[in-house]
XYZ file of C-alpha atoms in Angstrom:
727
model
C -20.397 103.687 -20.028
C -20.671 100.915 -22.584
C -17.853 98.868 -21.058
C -19.490 98.924 -17.614
C -22.840 97.861 -19.024
C -21.207 95.113 -21.016
C -19.398 93.891 -17.887
C -22.640 93.639 -15.946
C -24.284 91.742 -18.777
C -21.315 89.402 -19.080
C -21.306 88.664 -15.361
C -25.017 87.902 -15.401
C -24.587 85.767 -18.468
C -21.752 83.729 -16.912
C -23.813 83.133 -13.791
C -26.909 82.050 -15.690
C -24.884 79.899 -18.054
C -23.130 78.139 -15.203
C -26.410 77.052 -13.667
C -27.337 75.291 -16.887
C -23.927 73.896 -17.827
C -24.575 70.314 -16.765
C -28.009 70.349 -18.380
C -26.556 71.558 -21.691
C -23.861 68.885 -21.626
C -26.506 66.217 -21.179
C -28.537 67.683 -24.025
C -25.585 67.493 -26.349
C -24.664 63.993 -25.281
C -28.107 62.485 -25.308
C -29.387 64.191 -28.456
C -32.770 64.454 -26.775
C -36.055 65.073 -28.521
C -36.795 68.807 -28.524
C -40.472 68.098 -27.958
C -39.619 66.557 -24.584
C -37.742 69.596 -23.262
C -39.544 72.181 -21.092
C -40.351 75.525 -22.648
C -38.123 77.301 -20.146
C -35.120 75.516 -21.630
C -35.966 76.343 -25.219
C -37.686 79.736 -25.154
C -37.192 83.226 -23.760
C -40.405 84.731 -22.429
C -41.887 87.096 -25.018
C -42.863 89.838 -22.570
C -39.413 89.940 -21.005
C -37.917 89.922 -24.492
C -40.081 92.872 -25.485
C -39.016 94.810 -22.394
C -35.417 94.131 -23.394
C -36.141 95.800 -26.724
C -37.341 98.922 -24.901
C -34.070 98.902 -22.999
C -32.132 98.801 -26.281
C -34.083 101.830 -27.513
C -33.353 103.692 -24.276
C -29.693 102.775 -24.684
C -29.693 104.930 -27.825
C -30.802 107.862 -25.652
C -27.805 107.226 -23.416
C -25.345 107.085 -26.313
C -23.414 110.401 -26.493
C -22.503 109.622 -30.097
C -26.106 110.337 -31.114
C -27.166 113.963 -31.695
C -28.601 115.544 -28.572
C -32.194 116.084 -29.721
C -32.266 112.591 -31.219
C -31.348 111.241 -27.787
C -34.315 113.133 -26.339
C -36.548 111.621 -29.040
C -35.304 108.122 -28.185
C -36.526 108.670 -24.612
C -39.905 109.617 -26.056
C -39.950 106.579 -28.339
C -39.032 104.196 -25.512
C -41.736 105.564 -23.235
C -44.386 105.635 -25.963
C -43.915 101.988 -26.830
C -43.766 101.119 -23.142
C -47.211 102.720 -22.867
C -48.444 100.469 -25.671
C -46.922 97.517 -23.814
C -49.098 98.346 -20.813
C -52.207 98.833 -22.954
C -51.820 95.508 -24.743
C -49.391 93.033 -23.181
C -49.802 94.010 -19.527
C -53.573 94.165 -20.005
C -53.572 90.655 -21.451
C -51.450 89.349 -18.606
C -53.817 90.905 -16.068
C -56.764 89.250 -17.809
C -55.067 85.858 -17.586
C -54.456 86.318 -13.867
C -58.037 87.473 -13.282
C -59.348 84.481 -15.247
C -57.320 82.079 -13.110
C -55.119 80.853 -15.970
C -52.266 78.857 -14.450
C -50.695 77.381 -17.570
C -46.937 77.860 -17.625
C -45.430 79.558 -20.660
C -41.659 79.735 -21.036
C -41.263 78.745 -17.391
C -43.688 81.314 -15.949
C -47.325 81.167 -14.982
C -49.187 84.482 -15.407
C -49.192 84.830 -11.629
C -45.389 84.482 -11.544
C -44.744 86.679 -14.561
C -46.941 89.655 -13.677
C -44.875 90.952 -10.707
C -41.635 90.430 -12.658
C -42.953 92.418 -15.594
C -44.256 95.157 -13.305
C -40.873 95.466 -11.600
C -38.975 95.654 -14.881
C -41.420 98.152 -16.382
C -41.085 100.429 -13.352
C -37.300 100.127 -13.553
C -37.430 101.281 -17.163
C -39.680 104.209 -16.292
C -37.194 105.273 -13.612
C -34.246 104.727 -15.957
C -35.857 106.954 -18.584
C -36.167 109.775 -16.052
C -32.594 109.284 -14.916
C -31.475 109.479 -18.536
C -33.526 112.629 -19.114
C -32.027 114.217 -16.007
C -28.515 113.610 -17.342
C -29.438 115.122 -20.727
C -31.009 118.318 -19.306
C -27.640 120.016 -18.536
C -26.456 119.203 -22.053
C -29.624 120.752 -23.472
C -29.028 123.859 -21.366
C -25.482 124.130 -22.691
C -26.831 123.807 -26.242
C -29.353 126.622 -25.712
C -32.467 124.500 -25.134
C -33.871 125.110 -21.675
C -36.693 122.958 -20.261
C -37.491 124.621 -16.952
C -39.631 124.064 -13.910
C -42.160 126.834 -13.326
C -40.434 127.841 -10.103
C -37.265 128.660 -12.050
C -38.950 131.217 -14.308
C -38.312 134.921 -14.029
C -41.033 137.431 -13.189
C -41.200 138.501 -16.823
C -41.509 134.929 -18.078
C -44.318 134.235 -15.610
C -46.179 137.336 -16.714
C -45.971 136.260 -20.349
C -47.178 132.770 -19.447
C -50.115 134.213 -17.503
C -51.221 136.019 -20.653
C -50.818 132.801 -22.645
C -52.800 130.895 -20.037
C -55.694 133.367 -20.080
C -55.868 133.427 -23.879
C -55.158 129.823 -24.870
C -55.375 127.446 -21.903
C -58.085 128.620 -19.513
C -60.926 128.467 -22.103
C -60.164 124.791 -22.756
C -60.027 123.594 -19.148
C -62.912 121.862 -17.374
C -62.551 121.326 -13.617
C -64.502 118.265 -12.486
C -65.509 118.005 -8.836
C -65.977 114.781 -6.897
C -68.538 114.848 -4.134
C -71.852 113.130 -3.178
C -73.692 115.017 -5.919
C -71.073 114.555 -8.633
C -69.580 111.117 -9.336
C -65.901 110.483 -9.830
C -65.106 111.724 -13.347
C -64.104 109.385 -16.155
C -60.347 109.521 -16.724
C -59.607 108.794 -20.372
C -56.786 106.610 -21.648
C -53.299 108.169 -21.683
C -54.675 111.396 -20.252
C -52.523 113.753 -18.211
C -54.324 115.131 -15.175
C -53.993 117.185 -12.045
C -55.487 115.891 -8.806
C -56.481 119.047 -6.941
C -57.493 119.564 -3.324
C -59.312 122.811 -2.519
C -60.632 124.243 0.751
C -63.932 126.113 0.917
C -64.520 129.124 3.217
C -65.890 126.815 5.943
C -62.598 124.919 6.019
C -63.868 121.739 4.359
C -61.589 120.164 1.758
C -62.737 118.818 -1.615
C -61.175 116.792 -4.428
C -61.308 117.780 -8.099
C -59.683 116.627 -11.302
C -58.386 118.902 -14.052
C -57.440 117.323 -17.379
C -54.387 118.720 -19.146
C -55.686 119.368 -22.690
C -54.036 116.995 -25.193
C -54.860 119.496 -27.952
C -52.259 121.940 -26.597
C -48.530 121.424 -26.873
C -47.096 119.905 -23.738
C -43.854 121.879 -23.844
C -44.978 125.516 -23.767
C -42.549 128.039 -25.310
C -41.339 130.710 -22.908
C -39.857 134.108 -23.766
C -36.062 134.107 -23.325
C -34.362 135.687 -20.367
C -33.166 139.200 -21.276
C -30.005 139.119 -23.340
C -29.981 135.352 -23.817
C -30.658 133.344 -26.956
C -31.958 129.841 -27.422
C -35.208 127.998 -26.813
C -37.070 128.084 -23.502
C -39.898 125.760 -22.452
C -41.994 124.881 -19.423
C -44.376 121.956 -18.925
C -48.042 122.755 -19.578
C -49.277 121.040 -16.407
C -47.046 123.325 -14.323
C -48.560 126.396 -15.998
C -52.036 125.097 -15.169
C -51.043 124.246 -11.596
C -49.771 127.801 -11.106
C -53.154 129.238 -12.158
C -55.595 126.846 -10.468
C -57.173 129.679 -8.487
C -58.771 130.866 -11.743
C -60.628 127.543 -11.994
C -61.834 127.495 -8.374
C -62.754 131.097 -7.474
C -63.385 131.631 -3.806
C -61.526 128.419 -2.899
C -58.085 128.026 -1.421
C -55.781 125.698 -3.393
C -54.411 123.230 -0.863
C -52.325 121.073 -3.201
C -52.173 119.576 -6.675
C -50.403 116.535 -8.070
C -50.058 115.262 -11.634
C -51.089 111.751 -12.635
C -51.593 109.760 -15.819
C -53.911 106.857 -16.586
C -53.255 103.929 -18.944
C -56.187 101.702 -19.869
C -56.650 98.334 -21.526
C -56.722 99.176 -25.242
C -56.985 95.630 -26.597
C -60.693 95.021 -26.148
C -61.870 92.024 -28.115
C -63.964 92.586 -31.221
C -66.845 90.146 -31.426
C -66.723 89.763 -35.197
C -68.803 86.623 -35.249
C -71.794 88.647 -34.057
C -71.136 91.606 -36.354
C -73.405 92.156 -39.310
C -71.444 95.256 -40.307
C -67.726 95.259 -39.576
C -67.412 99.032 -40.071
C -70.063 99.705 -37.415
C -68.451 97.183 -35.074
C -65.022 98.809 -35.351
C -66.513 102.259 -34.781
C -68.093 101.000 -31.537
C -64.806 99.347 -30.583
C -62.868 102.607 -31.013
C -65.378 104.444 -28.823
C -65.168 101.729 -26.157
C -61.377 101.713 -26.009
C -61.229 104.799 -23.835
C -63.428 103.018 -21.275
C -61.190 99.946 -20.884
C -60.127 98.912 -17.406
C -57.272 100.869 -15.839
C -53.942 99.053 -16.123
C -51.578 101.700 -14.778
C -51.695 105.008 -12.955
C -48.466 106.968 -12.884
C -48.166 109.551 -10.134
C -45.684 112.145 -9.041
C -43.616 111.114 -6.040
C -45.007 114.128 -4.145
C -48.632 112.967 -4.341
C -50.053 112.688 -0.792
C -51.245 109.303 0.448
C -54.870 110.396 0.820
C -54.997 111.428 -2.866
C -53.478 108.090 -3.889
C -56.212 106.413 -1.865
C -58.941 108.325 -3.732
C -57.475 107.264 -7.082
C -57.072 103.616 -6.060
C -60.616 103.350 -4.721
C -62.309 105.042 -7.675
C -60.192 103.574 -10.471
C -60.333 100.059 -8.996
C -56.560 99.834 -8.645
C -54.382 97.383 -6.850
C -51.433 98.828 -4.969
C -48.979 97.499 -7.554
C -50.825 99.273 -10.391
C -49.702 102.615 -8.972
C -46.312 103.588 -10.430
C -44.601 106.379 -8.516
C -41.911 108.375 -10.319
C -40.537 111.896 -10.352
C -41.986 114.494 -12.676
C -42.271 115.098 -15.515
C -44.742 112.314 -16.266
C -45.531 111.220 -19.801
C -42.050 111.383 -21.287
C -43.483 110.018 -24.521
C -44.301 113.654 -25.320
C -40.568 114.261 -25.749
C -41.063 113.065 -29.321
C -42.046 116.686 -29.966
C -38.386 117.609 -29.487
C -37.957 116.806 -33.162
C -39.902 119.985 -33.990
C -37.301 122.263 -32.386
C -35.439 124.133 -35.120
C -31.915 123.147 -34.145
C -30.479 121.155 -37.081
C -27.028 120.921 -35.502
C -28.563 118.810 -32.717
C -30.262 116.333 -35.072
C -29.228 113.718 -37.568
C -27.973 115.457 -40.713
C -30.552 115.425 -43.499
C -30.024 113.266 -46.537
C -31.450 113.207 -50.021
C -33.316 110.046 -50.868
C -32.252 108.309 -54.043
C -34.438 107.251 -56.952
C -33.038 104.076 -58.494
C -32.524 103.784 -62.224
C -34.382 103.560 -64.536
C -36.783 105.803 -62.576
C -34.280 108.609 -61.907
C -35.071 110.672 -64.995
C -37.333 113.367 -63.593
C -38.775 114.213 -66.989
C -41.109 111.876 -68.782
C -40.460 108.556 -67.078
C -42.746 105.827 -68.382
C -42.928 103.778 -65.201
C -44.684 100.876 -66.903
C -41.972 100.665 -69.572
C -39.333 100.797 -66.849
C -40.937 97.874 -65.011
C -41.226 95.894 -68.248
C -37.490 96.370 -68.733
C -36.718 94.620 -65.435
C -37.949 94.305 -61.856
C -37.137 97.244 -59.564
C -36.175 97.057 -55.878
C -36.759 100.040 -53.588
C -34.904 100.160 -50.270
C -36.685 102.708 -48.078
C -35.979 105.193 -46.593
C -32.716 105.368 -48.541
C -34.691 105.083 -51.767
C -37.575 107.511 -52.109
C -41.185 106.398 -51.735
C -42.067 108.697 -54.656
C -41.856 105.911 -57.286
C -44.638 104.051 -55.459
C -46.813 107.161 -55.493
C -45.855 107.753 -59.134
C -46.830 104.153 -59.944
C -50.369 104.461 -58.617
C -50.756 108.024 -59.907
C -49.679 106.945 -63.398
C -52.167 104.100 -63.190
C -54.924 106.518 -62.149
C -54.290 108.752 -65.159
C -53.325 106.198 -67.832
C -56.267 105.549 -70.204
C -54.991 102.001 -70.810
C -55.246 101.032 -67.131
C -58.444 99.126 -66.500
C -58.289 98.327 -62.772
C -56.334 99.031 -59.598
C -56.554 96.828 -56.505
C -54.693 97.321 -53.247
C -54.559 96.551 -49.548
C -54.228 99.418 -47.070
C -53.140 98.807 -43.469
C -51.687 102.059 -42.104
C -51.690 104.966 -44.560
C -51.556 107.900 -42.140
C -53.366 111.225 -42.316
C -51.656 112.573 -45.430
C -52.086 109.738 -47.914
C -51.141 110.486 -51.542
C -51.740 106.835 -52.435
C -55.359 107.166 -51.311
C -55.715 110.418 -53.239
C -54.541 108.601 -56.376
C -57.074 105.819 -55.835
C -59.893 108.346 -55.584
C -58.676 110.031 -58.776
C -58.601 106.650 -60.520
C -62.206 105.981 -59.532
C -63.193 109.440 -60.756
C -61.512 108.578 -64.074
C -63.796 105.569 -64.459
C -61.385 102.799 -63.548
C -62.338 99.776 -61.491
C -60.744 100.423 -58.101
C -60.903 98.059 -55.139
C -59.262 98.665 -51.768
C -59.197 96.417 -48.743
C -58.810 98.727 -45.753
C -57.940 96.844 -42.599
C -60.166 98.421 -39.977
C -58.592 96.291 -37.254
C -55.111 97.860 -37.603
C -54.477 98.555 -33.921
C -54.470 102.279 -33.017
C -55.179 103.204 -36.670
C -58.821 102.118 -36.674
C -60.238 105.630 -36.530
C -58.039 106.909 -39.361
C -58.852 103.895 -41.520
C -62.592 104.324 -40.938
C -62.297 107.866 -42.278
C -60.412 106.755 -45.385
C -62.857 103.918 -46.013
C -65.781 106.334 -46.036
C -63.922 108.829 -48.245
C -63.017 106.132 -50.777
C -66.545 104.779 -50.853
C -67.850 108.277 -51.492
C -65.649 108.465 -54.614
C -66.903 105.140 -55.954
C -64.077 102.854 -54.839
C -65.096 99.300 -53.962
C -64.048 99.120 -50.302
C -63.678 95.894 -48.356
C -63.410 96.256 -44.585
C -61.213 93.235 -43.969
C -62.110 89.609 -43.378
C -63.979 88.280 -40.393
C -61.548 86.466 -38.116
C -58.419 87.592 -40.002
C -56.398 90.789 -40.248
C -55.152 91.623 -43.726
C -51.586 92.744 -43.121
C -50.162 92.118 -46.606
C -48.806 95.038 -48.672
C -49.781 94.587 -52.300
C -51.037 96.683 -55.213
C -52.165 95.324 -58.573
C -52.547 97.404 -61.734
C -54.279 95.770 -64.739
C -53.381 97.395 -68.072
C -54.579 96.864 -71.626
C -51.532 96.670 -73.909
C -52.930 95.983 -77.342
C -52.809 92.254 -77.898
C -52.663 91.370 -74.211
C -53.639 92.328 -70.692
C -50.578 92.852 -68.483
C -50.523 92.926 -64.705
C -48.132 95.221 -62.841
C -47.584 94.576 -59.151
C -46.063 96.418 -56.230
C -45.239 94.227 -53.244
C -43.663 95.440 -50.050
C -42.660 94.878 -46.470
C -44.086 98.211 -45.280
C -47.252 100.261 -45.436
C -48.404 102.642 -48.144
C -47.533 105.530 -45.854
C -45.448 108.379 -47.250
C -44.506 109.613 -43.765
C -43.302 106.375 -42.169
C -41.518 105.500 -45.420
C -38.962 108.134 -44.342
C -38.643 106.655 -40.846
C -38.817 102.869 -41.345
C -36.481 100.607 -43.287
C -38.546 98.638 -45.793
C -38.280 96.980 -49.178
C -40.601 97.481 -52.144
C -40.669 95.463 -55.339
C -42.131 96.548 -58.694
C -42.652 93.801 -61.264
C -44.786 92.635 -64.173
C -43.727 88.999 -63.783
C -46.584 86.834 -65.058
C -46.487 84.377 -62.149
C -46.489 87.114 -59.501
C -49.229 88.942 -61.375
C -51.397 85.810 -61.500
C -50.840 85.273 -57.795
C -51.776 88.892 -57.074
C -55.077 88.385 -58.910
C -55.727 85.220 -56.911
C -55.091 87.088 -53.643
C -57.558 89.851 -54.489
C -60.162 87.410 -55.715
C -59.923 85.655 -52.367
C -60.144 88.966 -50.490
C -63.083 90.418 -52.388
C -65.024 87.246 -53.151
C -65.345 83.754 -51.719
C -62.477 81.280 -51.838
C -61.383 78.300 -49.788
C -59.003 76.651 -52.215
C -56.916 79.362 -53.869
C -53.640 78.082 -55.287
C -50.571 80.203 -55.943
C -47.693 79.783 -58.335
C -45.075 81.634 -56.293
C -46.649 83.356 -53.274
C -46.673 81.946 -49.773
C -49.942 83.236 -48.313
C -50.932 83.019 -44.661
C -52.844 81.499 -43.048
C -52.944 78.720 -45.669
C -49.514 78.074 -47.204
C -46.923 80.316 -45.563
C -46.061 78.145 -42.576
C -45.803 75.015 -44.703
C -43.752 76.813 -47.362
C -41.227 78.131 -44.839
C -40.962 74.751 -43.132
C -40.285 73.057 -46.469
C -37.500 75.512 -47.244
C -35.909 75.085 -43.818
C -36.140 71.301 -44.244
C -34.528 71.655 -47.673
C -31.592 73.417 -46.030
C -31.414 70.657 -43.424
C -31.123 68.070 -46.196
C -28.243 70.002 -47.752
C -26.465 69.967 -44.393
C -27.052 66.245 -43.893
C -25.474 65.584 -47.287
C -22.377 67.402 -46.099
C -23.041 70.495 -48.192
C -22.815 74.068 -46.996
C -26.190 75.086 -45.584
C -27.154 78.557 -44.434
C -30.212 80.663 -43.566
C -30.401 84.426 -42.999
C -33.717 85.685 -41.643
C -34.448 89.365 -40.937
C -37.713 90.295 -39.233
C -39.310 92.336 -36.475
C -40.149 89.481 -34.110
C -39.508 85.753 -33.685
C -41.839 84.126 -31.163
C -43.584 81.275 -33.010
C -42.580 78.113 -31.155
C -42.998 75.588 -33.997
C -40.794 77.795 -36.187
C -38.227 78.160 -33.427
C -38.157 74.383 -32.982
C -37.620 74.063 -36.748
C -34.649 76.393 -36.530
C -33.264 74.357 -33.617
C -33.622 71.273 -35.790
C -31.706 73.041 -38.546
C -28.958 74.031 -36.135
C -28.583 70.469 -34.844
C -28.218 69.325 -38.451
C -25.381 71.813 -38.970
C -27.201 74.630 -40.787
C -25.700 78.053 -40.127
C -28.604 80.259 -39.010
C -28.128 84.035 -38.806
C -31.060 85.981 -37.384
C -31.559 89.748 -37.463
C -34.554 90.419 -35.198
C -35.430 93.970 -34.230
C -37.675 93.344 -31.239
C -38.962 90.215 -29.524
C -36.911 87.062 -29.954
C -37.871 83.969 -27.952
C -35.214 81.697 -29.464
C -32.233 80.917 -27.233
C -29.026 80.963 -29.278
C -25.716 79.426 -28.208
C -27.278 76.500 -26.304
C -24.965 73.513 -26.658
C -26.573 70.675 -28.571
C -29.588 72.789 -29.550
C -28.610 76.109 -31.121
C -24.819 76.041 -31.483
C -24.918 77.375 -35.032
C -27.537 80.083 -34.443
C -26.610 83.734 -33.939
C -29.133 86.472 -33.228
C -28.593 90.208 -33.476
C -30.755 93.298 -33.163
C -30.063 96.637 -34.836
C -31.492 99.769 -33.220
C -30.602 103.117 -34.711
C -31.792 106.202 -36.536
C -34.511 104.329 -38.463
C -36.937 101.670 -37.278
C -35.903 98.366 -38.841
C -39.053 97.013 -40.476
C -38.085 94.947 -43.529
C -38.599 91.182 -43.584
C -36.123 89.098 -45.589
C -35.848 85.304 -45.687
C -32.692 84.121 -47.478
C -31.928 80.454 -48.206
C -28.597 79.267 -49.617
C -30.369 76.317 -51.273
C -27.235 74.504 -52.417
C -25.959 77.626 -54.180
C -29.210 78.335 -56.035
C -30.092 80.966 -53.452
C -33.677 82.009 -52.845
C -34.960 85.234 -51.275
C -38.473 85.765 -49.933
C -39.706 89.241 -48.998
C -42.976 90.232 -47.418
C -45.044 91.534 -44.567
C -44.857 88.643 -42.092
C -42.880 88.101 -38.932
C -42.497 84.642 -37.436
C -45.296 85.077 -34.925
C -48.432 82.955 -34.453
C -50.645 85.900 -35.384
C -48.820 86.422 -38.703
C -48.753 82.766 -39.658
C -52.175 81.726 -38.334
C -54.511 84.710 -38.023
C -53.544 87.184 -40.734
C -53.567 87.456 -44.485
C -49.846 87.788 -45.188
C -47.753 87.397 -48.334
C -44.180 86.276 -48.820
C -43.020 86.442 -52.419
C -39.835 85.157 -54.068
C -37.569 87.708 -55.733
C -37.451 86.680 -59.387
C -34.655 88.930 -60.647
C -31.287 87.249 -59.997
C -29.425 90.571 -59.914
C -31.750 91.769 -57.132
C -31.254 88.506 -55.234
C -27.517 89.125 -55.368
C -27.947 92.735 -54.274
C -30.037 91.737 -51.277
C -27.375 89.263 -50.149
C -24.253 91.306 -50.890
C -25.392 94.893 -50.353
C -28.141 94.627 -47.746
C -27.860 91.498 -45.600
C -24.048 91.510 -45.639
C -23.979 95.110 -44.403
C -26.424 94.362 -41.588
C -24.368 91.358 -40.511
C -21.169 93.436 -40.519
C -22.638 96.269 -38.395
C -20.481 96.810 -35.306
C -21.915 100.101 -34.043
C -25.676 99.643 -33.634
C -25.814 95.869 -33.148
C -26.674 94.010 -29.969
C -26.113 90.254 -29.817
C -28.460 87.946 -27.898
C -27.064 85.289 -25.557
C -28.663 82.123 -24.270
C -29.722 83.627 -20.931
C -31.716 86.373 -22.657
C -29.182 89.174 -22.136
C -28.059 91.447 -24.946
C -24.477 92.588 -25.495
C -23.650 95.722 -27.479
C -21.144 94.985 -30.233
C -18.260 97.429 -30.717
C -15.417 97.415 -33.273
C -12.522 95.234 -32.261
C -8.905 96.218 -32.502
C -8.111 97.050 -36.101
C -11.748 96.783 -37.220
C -13.380 99.570 -39.191
C -16.512 100.957 -37.491
C -19.654 100.232 -39.520
C -23.073 101.698 -38.771
C -25.266 99.879 -41.301
C -27.963 102.537 -41.485
C -25.462 105.346 -41.970
C -23.719 103.212 -44.619
C -26.990 103.039 -46.530
C -27.521 106.802 -46.049
C -24.073 107.510 -47.508
C -24.788 105.240 -50.451
C -28.127 107.004 -51.088
C -26.348 110.368 -50.913
C -23.850 109.225 -53.525
C -26.669 107.925 -55.725
C -28.557 111.199 -55.408
C -25.440 113.151 -56.406
C -25.077 110.885 -59.401
C -28.655 111.657 -60.403
C -27.972 115.392 -60.109
C -24.865 115.010 -62.258
C -26.801 113.109 -64.906
C -29.589 115.693 -64.922
C -27.123 118.585 -65.306
């Protein structure tokens, strides 16, 4: 399967490369000014790049080397993030078209790009269903049966009827559409049944029934007599089989499932907001009323029902996406709850790095004073971060705790510790970013809870999102006040810390502590001229600081010295930064990029990006860490932080990049983290100049290396070592 896919990609790549061959030769010969070249030559369109990332995720669902239920989850992940793509990116593209924007970006006007994106998105929706169809027989063989209602036995149907009467029917609300009752509001991401009924006089009527999102979509079914395993049926099929209970006295003519996706990126008018909390609360309520971007229907839906939906939801023909059931494959993420460990990734024990691995009586502040500590999540446990803030909450010598919170989730031990600290009389300040997309409602709840406990809560800054991950603990230590800092690439979220790869850094370095104080003073007070000893802080100094370091590497190359950059991030779309990297490549700097998702830079273009390689790693965990490594003439420098190279991160967010001060940790990041990622030959895809991705596989004689599993094995060994020490 992989060889065929690679052959298709290679053929497409050769064709696209051939069409540009003469242009590339002239670029190399003429050494033209990059500013004079069209965007289409230099940049890959960001939306098409993002859709390519979804394809890489779906490719993991196709990979038979992955455990079966994990493959099902990858389908769910791919379709969930495709839904977010429609809510945000497709919605924005539609707005540009409606506004008459004709400016070309990366070779496409919005009018040209929209049909291309629609076609590719539909292709991915169809591919996901094709993949699911191929997995279903394997699930059956493994004892997990996802059935259509028609395939159920009489006994199974009887049991489901009892379940329907007890648990489903009381929740349902049929909504009619006729001259006396307007077309019902269809909420965002809702799953629905379009129902046609016939009254005793023979007249037909339309109604909508919403599939309750509060009930599990895959309904457990009793096994067939004498058989073991897990049996499920889709909830909407159970409802469809019992529609007569909702419309007594009516004949059910037909029913068809459909789903609605709305614009979820409504602008927040902060400039007019006296109270940001109230504004965000209104924004969250309004989101479900955004304009409809997509309606997905079953391929069996009759034309006259499609017409009703199009007319009443203000749809264009191309906004109707017709696929085979089941719709809403994002709900397959629930497959992870099935108790079948043999069909999942094997569990692993997270490590706790020394000197924090002594379970009894660890003085975390003394450990940090001994030397800086690096945490590599999820391989290293998130517990030390929780222990850090909990120790600060309970330590009588701690005077103040300050932190930023972006996405903390529903179960948030870090927030619990902050509330305990406030109850213990400490000065506690928390900036909760209310504008964290799709987490606004959760963050509003935490903000109110923290305020109730006496925490000083800041709701974010007008015009800027605060995306940085930083916690400052101020401690009285006799003859001095010492500042302890946690800095990270990921959120203070104990759940996602087990699913995302991130780096955390614990330090009491005086320079980093002073910079942390300056950041919080700027966030909680008024500041236009904050200066930092070590931090690069967006939107003020990060872009300039990165440019200076890239230029420094260029100077090394021009002097004939070895020059090298390794950047790892989630996305690379900022055009000035991409041009800077092209400049570095033309000077002879070796540039190695590890970009999980969107990447608009074209590598391998003769005369522009000859020395640039770009790879993406998609696997068991979501790659989320950001690392910027500079060779710097042998005096290597590593920056870690929360920022990707995107305009929003560099221009419109409060972000922090910080230099790793401990030389042993710098060496570890290069030799044990970046080197392993660059050597991965199992989960790596390499980007080519025409925008296609090629899956890398071990060559003849090469040892297979899955970087994430390598880190898991190392954590397992470390955890065993801890057990041995404890015993």
